[in-house]
Amino acid sequence: MSWLEHHQISEAAASAAEAAVRSRNFSEAERKFFQAAEAETRALNSLEDNKVRTRGITAVSAVSLWFKAKAYETAEALAY
């Protein structure tokens, strides 16, 4: 799969997570944020090294999603 395909999956899961937060379904939100973080991390790993700006933006997005999924150690490790 390409960066775009992984990123689109991440966006859809993150959108579902935000909807779950608005509905106060926090366990579903956490699960969806976890799925979004996994997809965004796959997107990050699929990028070529010369895509510096896209890698940076995608990395920040993935760390944020791991944090929202309450996977703090994973977020910290990816941030480093």
Backbone as XML, in Angstrom:
<?xml version="1.0"?>
<chain id="A" units="angstrom">
  <residue number="1" name="MET">
    <atom name="N" x="0.840" y="-1.185" z="0.000"/>
    <atom name="CA" x="0.000" y="0.000" z="0.000"/>
    <atom name="C" x="0.886" y="1.250" z="0.000"/>
  </residue>
  <residue number="2" name="SER">
    <atom name="N" x="0.354" y="2.296" z="-0.534"/>
    <atom name="CA" x="1.096" y="3.547" z="-0.613"/>
    <atom name="C" x="0.876" y="4.398" z="0.642"/>
  </residue>
  <residue number="3" name="TRP">
    <atom name="N" x="1.694" y="5.456" z="0.746"/>
    <atom name="CA" x="1.530" y="6.412" z="1.846"/>
    <atom name="C" x="0.087" y="6.926" z="1.843"/>
  </residue>
  <residue number="4" name="LEU">
    <atom name="N" x="-0.405" y="7.301" z="0.683"/>
    <atom name="CA" x="-1.741" y="7.889" z="0.595"/>
    <atom name="C" x="-2.812" y="6.919" z="1.083"/>
  </residue>
  <residue number="5" name="GLU">
    <atom name="N" x="-2.710" y="5.671" z="0.704"/>
    <atom name="CA" x="-3.713" y="4.692" z="1.134"/>
    <atom name="C" x="-3.696" y="4.507" z="2.652"/>
  </residue>
  <residue number="6" name="HIS">
    <atom name="N" x="-2.504" y="4.381" z="3.225"/>
    <atom name="CA" x="-2.403" y="4.256" z="4.681"/>
    <atom name="C" x="-2.931" y="5.513" z="5.372"/>
  </residue>
  <residue number="7" name="HIS">
    <atom name="N" x="-2.570" y="6.669" z="4.830"/>
    <atom name="CA" x="-2.990" y="7.941" z="5.419"/>
    <atom name="C" x="-4.513" y="8.096" z="5.359"/>
  </residue>
  <residue number="8" name="GLN">
    <atom name="N" x="-5.132" y="7.694" z="4.264"/>
    <atom name="CA" x="-6.583" y="7.783" z="4.148"/>
    <atom name="C" x="-7.279" y="6.871" z="5.161"/>
  </residue>
  <residue number="9" name="ILE">
    <atom name="N" x="-6.726" y="5.693" z="5.389"/>
    <atom name="CA" x="-7.275" y="4.793" z="6.410"/>
    <atom name="C" x="-7.159" y="5.451" z="7.782"/>
  </residue>
  <residue number="10" name="SER">
    <atom name="N" x="-6.017" y="6.074" z="8.030"/>
    <atom name="CA" x="-5.805" y="6.767" z="9.294"/>
    <atom name="C" x="-6.803" y="7.907" z="9.474"/>
  </residue>
  <residue number="11" name="GLU">
    <atom name="N" x="-6.988" y="8.691" z="8.436"/>
    <atom name="CA" x="-7.938" y="9.805" z="8.512"/>
    <atom name="C" x="-9.354" y="9.324" z="8.823"/>
  </residue>
  <residue number="12" name="ALA">
    <atom name="N" x="-9.773" y="8.239" z="8.183"/>
    <atom name="CA" x="-11.124" y="7.709" z="8.405"/>
    <atom name="C" x="-11.278" y="7.225" z="9.846"/>
  </residue>
  <residue number="13" name="ALA">
    <atom name="N" x="-10.263" y="6.526" z="10.354"/>
    <atom name="CA" x="-10.332" y="6.033" z="11.737"/>
    <atom name="C" x="-10.309" y="7.192" z="12.730"/>
  </residue>
  <residue number="14" name="ALA">
    <atom name="N" x="-9.488" y="8.201" z="12.465"/>
    <atom name="CA" x="-9.427" y="9.356" z="13.356"/>
    <atom name="C" x="-10.751" y="10.117" z="13.356"/>
  </residue>
  <residue number="15" name="SER">
    <atom name="N" x="-11.387" y="10.220" z="12.205"/>
    <atom name="CA" x="-12.694" y="10.872" z="12.118"/>
    <atom name="C" x="-13.734" y="10.096" z="12.927"/>
  </residue>
  <residue number="16" name="ALA">
    <atom name="N" x="-13.698" y="8.783" z="12.823"/>
    <atom name="CA" x="-14.610" y="7.940" z="13.605"/>
    <atom name="C" x="-14.329" y="8.087" z="15.099"/>
  </residue>
  <residue number="17" name="ALA">
    <atom name="N" x="-13.057" y="8.223" z="15.446"/>
    <atom name="CA" x="-12.681" y="8.414" z="16.852"/>
    <atom name="C" x="-13.239" y="9.731" z="17.382"/>
  </residue>
  <residue number="18" name="GLU">
    <atom name="N" x="-13.128" y="10.788" z="16.603"/>
    <atom name="CA" x="-13.651" y="12.093" z="17.024"/>
    <atom name="C" x="-15.170" y="12.030" z="17.195"/>
  </residue>
  <residue number="19" name="ALA">
    <atom name="N" x="-15.843" y="11.308" z="16.303"/>
    <atom name="CA" x="-17.294" y="11.148" z="16.431"/>
    <atom name="C" x="-17.632" y="10.389" z="17.713"/>
  </residue>
  <residue number="20" name="ALA">
    <atom name="N" x="-16.834" y="9.387" z="18.037"/>
    <atom name="CA" x="-17.051" y="8.631" z="19.274"/>
    <atom name="C" x="-16.837" y="9.511" z="20.496"/>
  </residue>
  <residue number="21" name="VAL">
    <atom name="N" x="-15.845" y="10.391" z="20.443"/>
    <atom name="CA" x="-15.613" y="11.328" z="21.556"/>
    <atom name="C" x="-16.834" y="12.224" z="21.732"/>
  </residue>
  <residue number="22" name="ARG">
    <atom name="N" x="-17.351" y="12.750" z="20.622"/>
    <atom name="CA" x="-18.531" y="13.621" z="20.702"/>
    <atom name="C" x="-19.735" y="12.876" z="21.286"/>
  </residue>
  <residue number="23" name="SER">
    <atom name="N" x="-19.798" y="11.569" z="21.031"/>
    <atom name="CA" x="-20.880" y="10.741" z="21.570"/>
    <atom name="C" x="-20.571" y="10.233" z="22.975"/>
  </residue>
  <residue number="24" name="ARG">
    <atom name="N" x="-19.425" y="10.633" z="23.493"/>
    <atom name="CA" x="-18.964" y="10.247" z="24.832"/>
    <atom name="C" x="-18.739" y="8.731" z="24.951"/>
  </residue>
  <residue number="25" name="ASN">
    <atom name="N" x="-18.423" y="8.098" z="23.825"/>
    <atom name="CA" x="-18.085" y="6.680" z="23.794"/>
    <atom name="C" x="-16.561" y="6.588" z="23.781"/>
  </residue>
  <residue number="26" name="PHE">
    <atom name="N" x="-15.975" y="6.754" z="24.938"/>
    <atom name="CA" x="-14.529" y="6.916" z="25.030"/>
    <atom name="C" x="-13.756" y="5.633" z="24.748"/>
  </residue>
  <residue number="27" name="SER">
    <atom name="N" x="-14.313" y="4.497" z="25.063"/>
    <atom name="CA" x="-13.604" y="3.251" z="24.766"/>
    <atom name="C" x="-13.534" y="3.026" z="23.249"/>
  </residue>
  <residue number="28" name="GLU">
    <atom name="N" x="-14.611" y="3.350" z="22.547"/>
    <atom name="CA" x="-14.602" y="3.251" z="21.080"/>
    <atom name="C" x="-13.642" y="4.278" z="20.493"/>
  </residue>
  <residue number="29" name="ALA">
    <atom name="N" x="-13.621" y="5.464" z="21.049"/>
    <atom name="CA" x="-12.705" y="6.496" z="20.565"/>
    <atom name="C" x="-11.258" y="6.051" z="20.706"/>
  </residue>
  <residue number="30" name="GLU">
    <atom name="N" x="-10.927" y="5.489" z="21.851"/>
    <atom name="CA" x="-9.554" y="5.018" z="22.070"/>
    <atom name="C" x="-9.193" y="3.926" z="21.070"/>
  </residue>
  <residue number="31" name="ARG">
    <atom name="N" x="-10.125" y="3.014" z="20.812"/>
    <atom name="CA" x="-9.888" y="1.930" z="19.852"/>
    <atom name="C" x="-9.672" y="2.485" z="18.441"/>
  </residue>
  <residue number="32" name="LYS">
    <atom name="N" x="-10.480" y="3.458" z="18.064"/>
    <atom name="CA" x="-10.350" y="4.059" z="16.731"/>
    <atom name="C" x="-9.069" y="4.887" z="16.617"/>
  </residue>
  <residue number="33" name="PHE">
    <atom name="N" x="-8.698" y="5.603" z="17.673"/>
    <atom name="CA" x="-7.437" y="6.338" z="17.645"/>
    <atom name="C" x="-6.263" y="5.373" z="17.505"/>
  </residue>
  <residue number="34" name="PHE">
    <atom name="N" x="-6.358" y="4.209" z="18.150"/>
    <atom name="CA" x="-5.308" y="3.201" z="18.037"/>
    <atom name="C" x="-5.198" y="2.727" z="16.587"/>
  </residue>
  <residue number="35" name="GLN">
    <atom name="N" x="-6.332" y="2.455" z="15.951"/>
    <atom name="CA" x="-6.329" y="2.040" z="14.543"/>
    <atom name="C" x="-5.752" y="3.136" z="13.652"/>
  </residue>
  <residue number="36" name="ALA">
    <atom name="N" x="-6.119" y="4.380" z="13.942"/>
    <atom name="CA" x="-5.598" y="5.507" z="13.160"/>
    <atom name="C" x="-4.087" y="5.622" z="13.330"/>
  </residue>
  <residue number="37" name="ALA">
    <atom name="N" x="-3.616" y="5.447" z="14.552"/>
    <atom name="CA" x="-2.180" y="5.544" z="14.825"/>
    <atom name="C" x="-1.415" y="4.441" z="14.105"/>
  </residue>
  <residue number="38" name="GLU">
    <atom name="N" x="-1.956" y="3.237" z="14.119"/>
    <atom name="CA" x="-1.302" y="2.133" z="13.404"/>
    <atom name="C" x="-1.189" y="2.450" z="11.910"/>
  </residue>
  <residue number="39" name="ALA">
    <atom name="N" x="-2.272" y="2.932" z="11.325"/>
    <atom name="CA" x="-2.265" y="3.248" z="9.898"/>
    <atom name="C" x="-1.320" y="4.399" z="9.581"/>
  </residue>
  <residue number="40" name="GLU">
    <atom name="N" x="-1.296" y="5.407" z="10.443"/>
    <atom name="CA" x="-0.409" y="6.557" z="10.195"/>
    <atom name="C" x="1.051" y="6.150" z="10.355"/>
  </residue>
  <residue number="41" name="THR">
    <atom name="N" x="1.332" y="5.234" z="11.263"/>
    <atom name="CA" x="2.694" y="4.727" z="11.416"/>
    <atom name="C" x="3.091" y="3.922" z="10.180"/>
  </residue>
  <residue number="42" name="ARG">
    <atom name="N" x="2.169" y="3.136" z="9.639"/>
    <atom name="CA" x="2.447" y="2.426" z="8.388"/>
    <atom name="C" x="2.697" y="3.427" z="7.255"/>
  </residue>
  <residue number="43" name="ALA">
    <atom name="N" x="1.928" y="4.502" z="7.235"/>
    <atom name="CA" x="2.138" y="5.544" z="6.222"/>
    <atom name="C" x="3.546" y="6.124" z="6.366"/>
  </residue>
  <residue number="44" name="LEU">
    <atom name="N" x="3.937" y="6.435" z="7.587"/>
    <atom name="CA" x="5.275" y="6.976" z="7.845"/>
    <atom name="C" x="6.349" y="6.011" z="7.356"/>
  </residue>
  <residue number="45" name="ASN">
    <atom name="N" x="6.178" y="4.739" z="7.670"/>
    <atom name="CA" x="7.183" y="3.739" z="7.293"/>
    <atom name="C" x="7.232" y="3.483" z="5.799"/>
  </residue>
  <residue number="46" name="SER">
    <atom name="N" x="6.196" y="3.867" z="5.078"/>
    <atom name="CA" x="6.173" y="3.640" z="3.632"/>
    <atom name="C" x="6.834" y="4.773" z="2.847"/>
  </residue>
  <residue number="47" name="LEU">
    <atom name="N" x="7.164" y="5.865" z="3.526"/>
    <atom name="CA" x="7.742" y="7.028" z="2.838"/>
    <atom name="C" x="9.228" y="6.829" z="2.552"/>
  </residue>
  <residue number="48" name="GLU">
    <atom name="N" x="9.648" y="7.368" z="1.435"/>
    <atom name="CA" x="11.065" y="7.378" z="1.094"/>
    <atom name="C" x="11.773" y="8.441" z="1.935"/>
  </residue>
  <residue number="49" name="ASP">
    <atom name="N" x="13.056" y="8.234" z="2.175"/>
    <atom name="CA" x="13.834" y="9.155" z="3.007"/>
    <atom name="C" x="13.902" y="10.572" z="2.439"/>
  </residue>
  <residue number="50" name="ASN">
    <atom name="N" x="13.796" y="10.726" z="1.131"/>
    <atom name="CA" x="13.910" y="12.064" z="0.532"/>
    <atom name="C" x="12.644" y="12.902" z="0.697"/>
  </residue>
  <residue number="51" name="LYS">
    <atom name="N" x="11.571" y="12.333" z="1.220"/>
    <atom name="CA" x="10.317" y="13.059" z="1.460"/>
    <atom name="C" x="10.354" y="13.664" z="2.868"/>
  </residue>
  <residue number="52" name="VAL">
    <atom name="N" x="11.310" y="14.546" z="3.088"/>
    <atom name="CA" x="11.603" y="15.060" z="4.427"/>
    <atom name="C" x="10.402" y="15.767" z="5.053"/>
  </residue>
  <residue number="53" name="ARG">
    <atom name="N" x="9.800" y="16.672" z="4.343"/>
    <atom name="CA" x="8.686" y="17.440" z="4.908"/>
    <atom name="C" x="7.483" y="16.535" z="5.206"/>
  </residue>
  <residue number="54" name="THR">
    <atom name="N" x="7.154" y="15.659" z="4.269"/>
    <atom name="CA" x="6.026" y="14.749" z="4.468"/>
    <atom name="C" x="6.317" y="13.797" z="5.620"/>
  </residue>
  <residue number="55" name="ARG">
    <atom name="N" x="7.562" y="13.331" z="5.744"/>
    <atom name="CA" x="7.941" y="12.450" z="6.851"/>
    <atom name="C" x="7.739" y="13.173" z="8.184"/>
  </residue>
  <residue number="56" name="GLY">
    <atom name="N" x="8.157" y="14.435" z="8.257"/>
    <atom name="CA" x="8.013" y="15.195" z="9.495"/>
    <atom name="C" x="6.559" y="15.388" z="9.894"/>
  </residue>
  <residue number="57" name="ILE">
    <atom name="N" x="5.739" y="15.762" z="8.943"/>
    <atom name="CA" x="4.318" y="15.996" z="9.214"/>
    <atom name="C" x="3.631" y="14.690" z="9.607"/>
  </residue>
  <residue number="58" name="THR">
    <atom name="N" x="3.954" y="13.622" z="8.891"/>
    <atom name="CA" x="3.347" y="12.322" z="9.182"/>
    <atom name="C" x="3.798" y="11.803" z="10.544"/>
  </residue>
  <residue number="59" name="ALA">
    <atom name="N" x="5.048" y="12.035" z="10.888"/>
    <atom name="CA" x="5.552" y="11.596" z="12.197"/>
    <atom name="C" x="4.812" y="12.310" z="13.325"/>
  </residue>
  <residue number="60" name="VAL">
    <atom name="N" x="4.634" y="13.611" z="13.195"/>
    <atom name="CA" x="3.909" y="14.372" z="14.217"/>
    <atom name="C" x="2.473" y="13.858" z="14.329"/>
  </residue>
  <residue number="61" name="SER">
    <atom name="N" x="1.855" y="13.592" z="13.199"/>
    <atom name="CA" x="0.493" y="13.075" z="13.201"/>
    <atom name="C" x="0.420" y="11.718" z="13.898"/>
  </residue>
  <residue number="62" name="ALA">
    <atom name="N" x="1.350" y="10.830" z="13.579"/>
    <atom name="CA" x="1.356" y="9.496" z="14.186"/>
    <atom name="C" x="1.567" y="9.587" z="15.698"/>
  </residue>
  <residue number="63" name="VAL">
    <atom name="N" x="2.497" y="10.412" z="16.135"/>
    <atom name="CA" x="2.737" y="10.570" z="17.579"/>
    <atom name="C" x="1.481" y="11.088" z="18.263"/>
  </residue>
  <residue number="64" name="SER">
    <atom name="N" x="0.835" y="12.065" z="17.670"/>
    <atom name="CA" x="-0.395" y="12.619" z="18.234"/>
    <atom name="C" x="-1.489" y="11.560" z="18.351"/>
  </residue>
  <residue number="65" name="LEU">
    <atom name="N" x="-1.622" y="10.743" z="17.333"/>
    <atom name="CA" x="-2.642" y="9.700" z="17.361"/>
    <atom name="C" x="-2.332" y="8.635" z="18.408"/>
  </residue>
  <residue number="66" name="TRP">
    <atom name="N" x="-1.063" y="8.246" z="18.544"/>
    <atom name="CA" x="-0.693" y="7.301" z="19.604"/>
    <atom name="C" x="-1.010" y="7.892" z="20.971"/>
  </residue>
  <residue number="67" name="PHE">
    <atom name="N" x="-0.754" y="9.190" z="21.138"/>
    <atom name="CA" x="-1.058" y="9.859" z="22.403"/>
    <atom name="C" x="-2.562" y="9.833" z="22.673"/>
  </residue>
  <residue number="68" name="LYS">
    <atom name="N" x="-3.356" y="10.141" z="21.655"/>
    <atom name="CA" x="-4.814" y="10.127" z="21.820"/>
    <atom name="C" x="-5.336" y="8.725" z="22.100"/>
  </residue>
  <residue number="69" name="ALA">
    <atom name="N" x="-4.606" y="7.706" z="21.621"/>
    <atom name="CA" x="-4.975" y="6.313" z="21.883"/>
    <atom name="C" x="-4.498" y="5.856" z="23.259"/>
  </residue>
  <residue number="70" name="LYS">
    <atom name="N" x="-3.873" y="6.767" z="23.976"/>
    <atom name="CA" x="-3.327" y="6.501" z="25.315"/>
    <atom name="C" x="-2.213" y="5.453" z="25.289"/>
  </residue>
  <residue number="71" name="ALA">
    <atom name="N" x="-1.538" y="5.362" z="24.160"/>
    <atom name="CA" x="-0.369" y="4.490" z="24.019"/>
    <atom name="C" x="0.865" y="5.386" z="24.180"/>
  </residue>
  <residue number="72" name="TYR">
    <atom name="N" x="1.059" y="5.850" z="25.403"/>
    <atom name="CA" x="2.059" y="6.875" z="25.678"/>
    <atom name="C" x="3.485" y="6.419" z="25.398"/>
  </residue>
  <residue number="73" name="GLU">
    <atom name="N" x="3.808" y="5.181" z="25.720"/>
    <atom name="CA" x="5.165" y="4.694" z="25.470"/>
    <atom name="C" x="5.451" y="4.607" z="23.972"/>
  </residue>
  <residue number="74" name="THR">
    <atom name="N" x="4.465" y="4.188" z="23.205"/>
    <atom name="CA" x="4.635" y="4.112" z="21.754"/>
    <atom name="C" x="4.791" y="5.517" z="21.174"/>
  </residue>
  <residue number="75" name="ALA">
    <atom name="N" x="3.994" y="6.445" z="21.676"/>
    <atom name="CA" x="4.104" y="7.833" z="21.207"/>
    <atom name="C" x="5.487" y="8.391" z="21.513"/>
  </residue>
  <residue number="76" name="GLU">
    <atom name="N" x="5.967" y="8.139" z="22.714"/>
    <atom name="CA" x="7.282" y="8.639" z="23.115"/>
    <atom name="C" x="8.388" y="8.017" z="22.262"/>
  </residue>
  <residue number="77" name="ALA">
    <atom name="N" x="8.307" y="6.714" z="22.056"/>
    <atom name="CA" x="9.336" y="6.018" z="21.278"/>
    <atom name="C" x="9.366" y="6.540" z="19.835"/>
  </residue>
  <residue number="78" name="LEU">
    <atom name="N" x="8.199" y="6.744" z="19.245"/>
    <atom name="CA" x="8.143" y="7.244" z="17.881"/>
    <atom name="C" x="8.653" y="8.679" z="17.817"/>
  </residue>
  <residue number="79" name="ALA">
    <atom name="N" x="8.372" y="9.459" z="18.823"/>
    <atom name="CA" x="8.829" y="10.845" z="18.848"/>
    <atom name="C" x="10.360" y="10.922" z="18.840"/>
  </residue>
  <residue number="80" name="TYR">
    <atom name="N" x="10.984" y="9.989" z="19.515"/>
    <atom name="CA" x="12.448" y="9.967" z="19.519"/>
    <atom name="C" x="12.967" y="9.427" z="18.220"/>
  </residue>
</chain>
